[in-house]
Short mmCIF file of C-alpha atoms in Angstrom, two decimals:
data_model
loop_
_atom_site.label_atom_id
_atom_site.label_comp_id
_atom_site.label_asym_id
_atom_site.label_seq_id
_atom_site.Cartn_x
_atom_site.Cartn_y
_atom_site.Cartn_z
CA MET C 1 137.69 110.07 74.97
CA THR C 2 135.77 113.36 75.17
CA ALA C 3 135.77 113.78 71.37
CA MET C 4 134.64 110.18 70.91
CA VAL C 5 131.73 110.59 73.30
CA ARG C 6 130.68 113.86 71.66
CA LEU C 7 130.66 112.25 68.20
CA ILE C 8 128.59 109.33 69.45
CA ARG C 9 126.02 111.49 71.22
CA ASP C 10 125.68 113.95 68.35
CA SER C 11 125.24 111.19 65.78
CA TRP C 12 122.76 109.33 67.96
CA ALA C 13 120.68 112.49 68.39
CA ARG C 14 120.37 112.59 64.59
CA SER C 15 119.46 108.89 64.44
CA GLU C 16 117.00 108.59 67.31
CA PRO C 17 113.90 109.78 65.39
CA TYR C 18 114.40 106.79 63.08
CA ILE C 19 114.78 104.14 65.80
CA ALA C 20 112.05 101.90 64.32
CA ASP C 21 113.71 101.81 60.88
CA ILE C 22 117.17 101.45 62.40
CA SER C 23 115.98 98.53 64.54
CA GLN C 24 114.39 96.74 61.58
CA PHE C 25 117.57 97.14 59.53
CA PHE C 26 119.68 96.04 62.51
CA TYR C 27 117.83 92.77 63.08
CA GLY C 28 117.75 91.95 59.37
CA MET C 29 121.51 92.45 59.18
CA LEU C 30 122.18 90.55 62.43
CA PHE C 31 120.16 87.49 61.39
CA THR C 32 121.94 87.46 58.03
CA LEU C 33 125.40 87.65 59.58
CA ALA C 34 124.65 85.23 62.45
CA PRO C 35 121.48 83.20 61.77
CA THR C 36 121.69 81.37 65.11
CA THR C 37 121.04 84.64 66.97
CA ARG C 38 117.41 84.45 65.80
CA ASP C 39 116.84 81.88 68.54
CA PHE C 40 117.74 84.47 71.19
CA PHE C 41 114.61 86.50 70.46
CA PRO C 42 110.83 85.96 70.66
CA ILE C 43 108.95 84.70 67.61
CA ASN C 44 107.06 87.98 67.34
CA MET C 45 109.80 90.55 66.74
CA GLU C 46 107.30 93.41 66.99
CA ILE C 47 107.40 92.91 70.75
CA GLN C 48 111.18 93.31 70.72
CA ARG C 49 111.17 96.55 68.71
CA GLY C 50 114.10 98.75 69.54
CA ARG C 51 115.02 97.30 72.93
CA LEU C 52 118.37 95.83 71.96
CA VAL C 53 119.44 98.82 69.88
CA ARG C 54 118.54 101.20 72.71
CA ALA C 55 120.42 99.01 75.18
CA LEU C 56 123.51 99.04 72.96
CA VAL C 57 123.36 102.80 72.61
CA HIS C 58 122.84 103.19 76.36
CA ILE C 59 126.06 101.24 76.92
CA VAL C 60 128.08 103.04 74.27
CA GLN C 61 127.00 106.45 75.59
CA MET C 62 128.39 105.60 79.04
CA VAL C 63 131.97 105.17 77.82
CA ASP C 64 133.04 108.38 79.59
CA ARG C 65 131.76 107.05 82.96
CA PRO C 66 134.04 104.04 83.51
CA ASP C 67 133.26 103.70 87.22
CA ASP C 68 129.59 103.11 86.36
CA LEU C 69 130.09 101.38 83.03
CA ALA C 70 132.68 98.75 83.94
CA PRO C 71 130.68 96.91 86.66
CA PHE C 72 127.51 97.25 84.59
CA LEU C 73 129.18 95.64 81.58
CA ARG C 74 130.62 92.83 83.68
CA GLN C 75 127.17 91.99 84.99
CA LEU C 76 125.65 92.25 81.52
CA GLY C 77 128.32 89.96 80.05
CA ARG C 78 127.58 87.32 82.66
CA ASP C 79 123.84 87.74 82.06
CA HIS C 80 124.18 87.11 78.31
CA ARG C 81 125.61 83.66 78.93
CA LYS C 82 122.02 82.44 79.33
CA PHE C 83 121.56 82.91 75.55
CA GLY C 84 124.64 80.93 74.59
CA VAL C 85 126.38 84.06 73.28
CA VAL C 86 129.91 83.48 71.90
CA PRO C 87 132.51 86.00 70.58
CA ARG C 88 131.37 85.81 66.96
CA HIS C 89 127.92 86.98 68.06
CA TYR C 90 129.43 90.16 69.52
CA GLU C 91 131.18 90.78 66.20
CA ALA C 92 127.91 90.36 64.31
CA VAL C 93 126.05 92.68 66.69
CA GLY C 94 128.69 95.39 66.32
CA THR C 95 128.73 95.11 62.53
CA ALA C 96 124.93 95.22 62.34
CA LEU C 97 124.70 98.23 64.67
CA LEU C 98 127.24 100.29 62.73
CA ALA C 99 125.69 99.31 59.39
CA SER C 100 122.23 100.34 60.61
CA LEU C 101 123.43 103.74 61.79
CA LYS C 102 125.43 104.31 58.61
CA ASN C 103 122.40 103.43 56.47
CA HIS C 104 120.25 106.08 58.18
CA LEU C 105 122.81 108.82 58.86
CA GLY C 106 123.97 109.11 55.25
CA PRO C 107 126.57 111.88 54.78
CA ALA C 108 126.63 112.52 58.56
CA TRP C 109 128.28 109.10 58.97
CA THR C 110 131.85 110.31 58.60
CA PRO C 111 135.01 108.22 59.12
CA GLU C 112 135.47 109.95 62.48
CA VAL C 113 131.94 109.02 63.60
CA GLU C 114 132.41 105.43 62.47
CA ARG C 115 135.71 105.15 64.32
CA ALA C 116 134.14 106.55 67.52
CA TRP C 117 131.28 104.04 67.46
CA ALA C 118 133.58 101.14 66.60
CA GLU C 119 136.02 101.95 69.41
CA ALA C 120 133.27 102.38 71.98
CA PHE C 121 131.52 99.15 71.01
CA THR C 122 134.84 97.27 71.09
CA ILE C 123 135.52 98.48 74.64
CA ALA C 124 132.06 97.39 75.77
CA ALA C 125 132.15 94.02 74.00
CA ARG C 126 135.58 93.15 75.36
CA ALA C 127 134.52 93.87 78.95
CA MET C 128 131.38 91.74 78.55
CA GLN C 129 133.28 88.82 77.00
CA ASP C 130 135.97 88.89 79.69
CA ALA C 131 133.34 88.79 82.42
CA ALA C 132 131.45 85.94 80.75
CA ALA C 133 134.66 83.92 80.32
CA SER C 134 135.59 84.27 84.00
CA ASP C 135 132.18 83.38 85.48
CA THR C 136 132.02 79.96 87.14
CA ASN C 137 128.27 80.10 87.94
CA PRO C 138 125.64 78.46 85.72
CA PRO C 139 124.42 80.60 82.77
CA SER C 140 120.90 80.39 84.23
CA TRP C 141 118.87 78.67 86.93
CA SER C 142 115.59 76.75 86.76
CA ALA C 143 113.08 77.63 89.47
CA THR C 144 109.72 76.05 90.27
CA VAL C 145 106.71 78.16 91.29
CA VAL C 146 105.45 77.02 94.70
CA GLU C 147 102.95 79.82 95.31
CA HIS C 148 101.00 82.31 93.18
CA ARG C 149 98.73 84.67 95.05
CA ARG C 150 96.77 87.65 93.70
CA LEU C 151 97.19 90.57 96.09
CA THR C 152 94.95 92.82 93.96
CA TRP C 153 93.38 92.39 90.53
CA ASP C 154 96.59 93.52 88.81
CA LEU C 155 99.23 92.45 91.35
CA ALA C 156 100.55 89.00 92.24
CA LEU C 157 103.03 87.56 94.72
CA VAL C 158 105.00 84.66 93.27
CA ARG C 159 107.29 82.39 95.29
CA LEU C 160 109.78 80.08 93.61
CA VAL C 161 112.40 77.56 94.70
CA PRO C 162 115.39 77.33 92.30
CA ASP C 163 117.08 74.02 91.52
CA GLN C 164 120.12 75.49 93.31
CA PRO C 165 120.47 78.79 95.20
CA VAL C 166 120.87 81.90 93.06
CA PRO C 167 123.84 83.93 94.42
CA TYR C 168 122.15 87.33 94.54
CA HIS C 169 122.77 90.10 97.04
CA PRO C 170 119.85 91.94 98.67
CA GLY C 171 118.84 94.80 96.37
CA GLN C 172 119.82 93.09 93.11
CA TYR C 173 117.49 92.04 90.28
CA VAL C 174 117.42 89.12 87.85
CA SER C 175 116.05 88.50 84.37
CA VAL C 176 113.26 85.95 84.19
CA GLU C 177 111.71 83.85 81.42
CA VAL C 178 108.28 82.31 82.06
CA PRO C 179 106.78 79.36 80.13
CA GLN C 180 103.81 81.44 78.94
CA ARG C 181 106.15 83.88 77.13
CA PRO C 182 109.25 82.03 75.89
CA ARG C 183 112.29 84.17 74.97
CA LEU C 184 110.70 87.31 76.42
CA TRP C 185 113.08 88.00 79.29
CA ARG C 186 112.09 90.66 81.82
CA TYR C 187 113.77 92.03 84.96
CA LEU C 188 112.29 91.37 88.40
CA SER C 189 113.68 92.09 91.87
CA PRO C 190 113.56 89.52 94.68
CA ALA C 191 111.61 90.95 97.62
CA ASN C 192 113.45 88.85 100.19
CA ALA C 193 117.04 88.37 101.26
CA PRO C 194 118.60 85.01 100.29
CA ARG C 195 117.21 82.11 102.34
CA GLU C 196 118.64 78.74 103.28
CA ASP C 197 116.19 76.94 100.97
CA GLY C 198 117.01 79.36 98.11
CA GLY C 199 113.38 80.53 97.94
CA ILE C 200 112.71 83.79 96.08
CA GLU C 201 109.63 86.01 96.29
CA PHE C 202 108.65 88.36 93.46
CA HIS C 203 105.96 91.07 93.43
CA VAL C 204 104.63 91.56 89.89
CA ARG C 205 102.16 94.16 88.68
CA ALA C 206 100.45 93.74 85.30
CA ILE C 207 101.21 96.83 83.22
CA ASP C 208 99.52 98.08 80.05
CA GLY C 209 101.10 96.33 77.09
CA GLY C 210 103.13 94.12 79.42
CA TRP C 211 103.11 90.72 77.75
CA VAL C 212 105.18 89.11 80.48
CA SER C 213 103.75 90.87 83.53
CA ARG C 214 100.16 90.15 82.48
CA ALA C 215 100.99 86.49 81.86
CA ILE C 216 102.58 86.22 85.31
CA VAL C 217 99.69 87.87 87.13
CA SER C 218 96.91 86.08 85.25
CA HIS C 219 98.27 82.68 84.22
CA THR C 220 101.16 81.58 86.45
CA GLN C 221 100.43 78.39 88.40
CA PRO C 222 102.29 76.36 91.02
CA GLY C 223 104.49 73.85 89.23
CA ASP C 224 105.46 76.26 86.43
CA VAL C 225 109.20 76.28 85.79
CA TRP C 226 110.88 79.64 85.22
CA ARG C 227 114.40 80.41 84.08
CA LEU C 228 116.37 83.01 86.05
CA GLY C 229 119.39 84.88 84.73
CA PRO C 230 122.42 85.96 86.78
CA PRO C 231 121.96 88.69 89.41
CA LEU C 232 122.39 92.30 88.29
CA GLY C 233 122.47 95.68 90.01
CA ARG C 234 124.53 97.44 92.66
CA MET C 235 122.03 98.91 95.13
CA THR C 236 123.17 98.14 98.64
CA VAL C 237 123.44 99.48 102.19
CA ASP C 238 126.80 99.56 103.93
CA ARG C 239 126.14 98.42 107.49
CA GLU C 240 129.63 99.47 108.53
CA SER C 241 129.04 103.08 107.50
CA SER C 242 127.90 105.68 109.99
CA ARG C 243 125.76 107.35 107.30
CA ALA C 244 121.99 107.25 107.63
CA VAL C 245 119.96 105.75 104.80
CA LEU C 246 117.05 107.22 102.82
CA MET C 247 115.03 104.74 100.74
CA ILE C 248 112.43 105.89 98.19
CA ALA C 249 110.13 103.27 96.66
CA GLY C 250 107.27 103.57 94.19
CA GLY C 251 104.81 100.67 93.86
CA THR C 252 106.50 97.31 93.27
CA GLY C 253 109.80 99.20 93.32
CA VAL C 254 109.66 98.47 97.04
CA ALA C 255 110.75 94.86 96.35
CA PRO C 256 114.57 95.33 96.18
CA LEU C 257 114.49 97.72 99.15
CA ARG C 258 112.38 95.21 101.09
CA SER C 259 115.04 92.61 100.30
CA ILE C 260 117.69 94.89 101.81
CA LEU C 261 115.53 95.55 104.88
CA ASP C 262 114.91 91.81 105.25
CA HIS C 263 118.67 91.33 105.31
CA LEU C 264 119.35 94.21 107.73
CA ALA C 265 116.75 92.84 110.13
CA LEU C 266 119.12 89.95 110.88
CA TRP C 267 121.12 92.41 113.04
CA GLY C 268 120.02 94.38 116.05
CA GLU C 269 121.89 97.53 115.11
CA ASN C 270 121.88 99.18 111.69
CA PRO C 271 122.22 102.63 110.13
CA LYS C 272 119.17 104.79 110.81
CA THR C 273 116.91 104.13 107.81
CA GLN C 274 113.81 105.96 106.58
CA LEU C 275 111.69 104.49 103.77
CA PHE C 276 109.31 106.73 101.80
CA TYR C 277 106.85 104.31 100.17
CA GLY C 278 104.44 105.85 97.68
CA GLY C 279 101.86 105.41 94.99
CA PRO C 280 98.87 107.12 93.39
CA ALA C 281 96.41 105.95 96.08
CA ARG C 282 96.32 104.10 99.41
CA GLU C 283 95.52 100.75 97.77
CA ASP C 284 98.74 100.93 95.74
CA LEU C 285 100.79 100.59 98.94
CA TYR C 286 100.15 96.85 99.02
CA ASP C 287 103.10 96.05 101.31
CA LEU C 288 102.57 98.81 103.86
CA GLU C 289 101.32 96.67 106.75
CA GLU C 290 104.20 94.20 106.37
CA LEU C 291 106.67 97.08 106.35
CA ARG C 292 105.07 98.66 109.42
CA ALA C 293 105.31 95.33 111.22
CA LEU C 294 109.01 95.17 110.32
CA ALA C 295 109.54 98.72 111.63
CA ALA C 296 107.71 97.89 114.88
CA THR C 297 110.41 95.38 115.81
CA ASN C 298 113.37 97.30 114.36
CA PRO C 299 113.76 100.76 115.95
CA TRP C 300 116.35 101.83 113.34
CA LEU C 301 113.63 101.76 110.65
CA THR C 302 110.96 104.40 109.94
CA ILE C 303 108.23 103.99 107.30
CA THR C 304 106.67 107.10 105.70
CA PRO C 305 103.75 106.32 103.35
CA VAL C 306 103.00 108.76 100.52
CA VAL C 307 99.88 109.04 98.33
CA GLU C 308 99.29 111.32 95.36
CA ARG C 309 95.51 111.49 95.71
CA GLY C 310 92.72 110.56 98.09
CA GLY C 311 92.65 113.54 100.42
CA ASP C 312 94.29 113.83 103.80
CA VAL C 313 94.99 110.42 105.32
CA PRO C 314 96.36 110.47 108.88
CA GLY C 315 100.00 109.43 108.93
CA PHE C 316 100.42 109.80 105.15
CA GLU C 317 102.40 112.38 103.21
CA GLN C 318 100.57 113.93 100.23
CA GLY C 319 101.93 114.37 96.69
CA THR C 320 104.46 112.55 94.55
CA LEU C 321 107.43 110.84 96.13
CA ALA C 322 109.69 113.52 94.66
CA GLU C 323 107.61 116.24 96.35
CA ALA C 324 107.34 114.45 99.67
CA VAL C 325 111.03 113.65 100.00
CA THR C 326 112.32 117.09 99.00
CA ARG C 327 110.10 118.81 101.57
CA TYR C 328 112.76 117.68 104.02
CA GLY C 329 115.59 119.29 102.07
CA SER C 330 118.63 117.71 100.43
CA TRP C 331 119.22 114.89 102.95
CA PRO C 332 122.90 115.61 103.63
CA GLY C 333 124.83 112.78 105.27
CA HIS C 334 122.49 110.13 103.83
CA ASP C 335 122.97 107.33 101.36
CA ILE C 336 119.92 107.49 99.07
CA LEU C 337 118.37 104.48 97.28
CA VAL C 338 115.62 105.06 94.69
CA SER C 339 113.53 102.25 93.18
CA GLY C 340 110.44 102.27 91.00
CA SER C 341 109.38 102.86 87.42
CA PRO C 342 111.84 104.62 85.08
CA ALA C 343 109.59 107.71 85.11
CA MET C 344 109.45 107.74 88.91
CA ILE C 345 113.23 107.33 89.20
CA ARG C 346 113.89 110.15 86.71
CA ALA C 347 111.45 112.53 88.41
CA THR C 348 112.70 111.78 91.91
CA VAL C 349 116.41 111.93 91.15
CA SER C 350 116.00 115.15 89.13
CA ARG C 351 114.06 116.88 91.89
CA MET C 352 116.53 115.76 94.55
CA LEU C 353 119.46 117.14 92.57
CA VAL C 354 117.64 120.47 92.26
CA ALA C 355 117.01 120.38 96.01
CA GLY C 356 120.75 120.06 96.60
CA SER C 357 121.38 116.32 96.97
CA ALA C 358 124.68 115.19 95.44
CA LEU C 359 124.60 112.67 92.61
CA ASP C 360 127.13 110.45 94.36
CA GLN C 361 124.69 110.10 97.30
CA ILE C 362 122.09 108.44 95.08
CA GLN C 363 121.85 104.81 93.98
CA TYR C 364 119.39 103.43 91.41
CA ASP C 365 119.48 100.71 88.78
CA PRO C 366 119.07 101.22 85.01
CA PHE C 367 115.81 99.38 84.38
CA THR C 368 115.32 101.69 81.41
CA ILE C 369 117.39 99.30 79.28
CA ASP C 370 114.64 96.69 79.50
#
């Protein structure tokens, strides 16, 4: 296993500078081997770029971390049911991926390297197919928008009611497809715990170059019908544990943590929980007053707002979330949940590890594959 992982990582390091060419070759090969897979992707393939190839490599590179990889693959296999993926599609994807790498690695693509990639992809594909075959839930859910409200010029709250309840756990995320951007699936986190009516609330910020997020913020209307994929992610709080909880949220990354807090608030007693909620400026903490109201009626919860700029604001920590949190040390005896942009997660987790936090204390979800 160690030799296989080393071969994969070394060969990928050689290939990564050519990701654009590798991706173009990959899709050309895939659509030749399995023409029906073209319908899985948006009409404009430039938007897709290297997302699928990077996701495949992300999976293959985790083969030496089975405790993390296995549940991730099971969720991913269930998620891919929404496309109508069948076993022959996995075969075509694997063939196209190996052919693309071989085409660009040249002499560095040795029989040993090929065997390592083939074995790793086979392990991943088998786990995904097994999970898909055993899932009794629908491949996807339809959900109707019942409210669209702009919180700021670039941020919207969207509430939907699915045709039947989506079986997500607080802290999980789902892929969504909106009518304004067909086939462009993106991940969003419910900001509320599951409700009796199945209603789901999303907080969506329009990002630069974000085809889907901009469409949601600017053009979503009540009555629009979205498609939702199966729930993904493993962030959670163990109420039965005696360990305190540290939550760290950047911007709309507060949504899955808010969902967990919404769920915990159903009980009078919970683990002592502190939420550091941050952003560049005060106006970026759009949910602060709601969170403070929640803390006012739940003594186990403490909210610590953090801003990067804007001078001294009473009651606010100054600096990045990574700086603010590590001022308090390594947080021994805490379960730590981190949610936000990929850059924020990387910076925060890295700084906490340097400060002495243990990796097995920290939970975060791999949004970087999107």
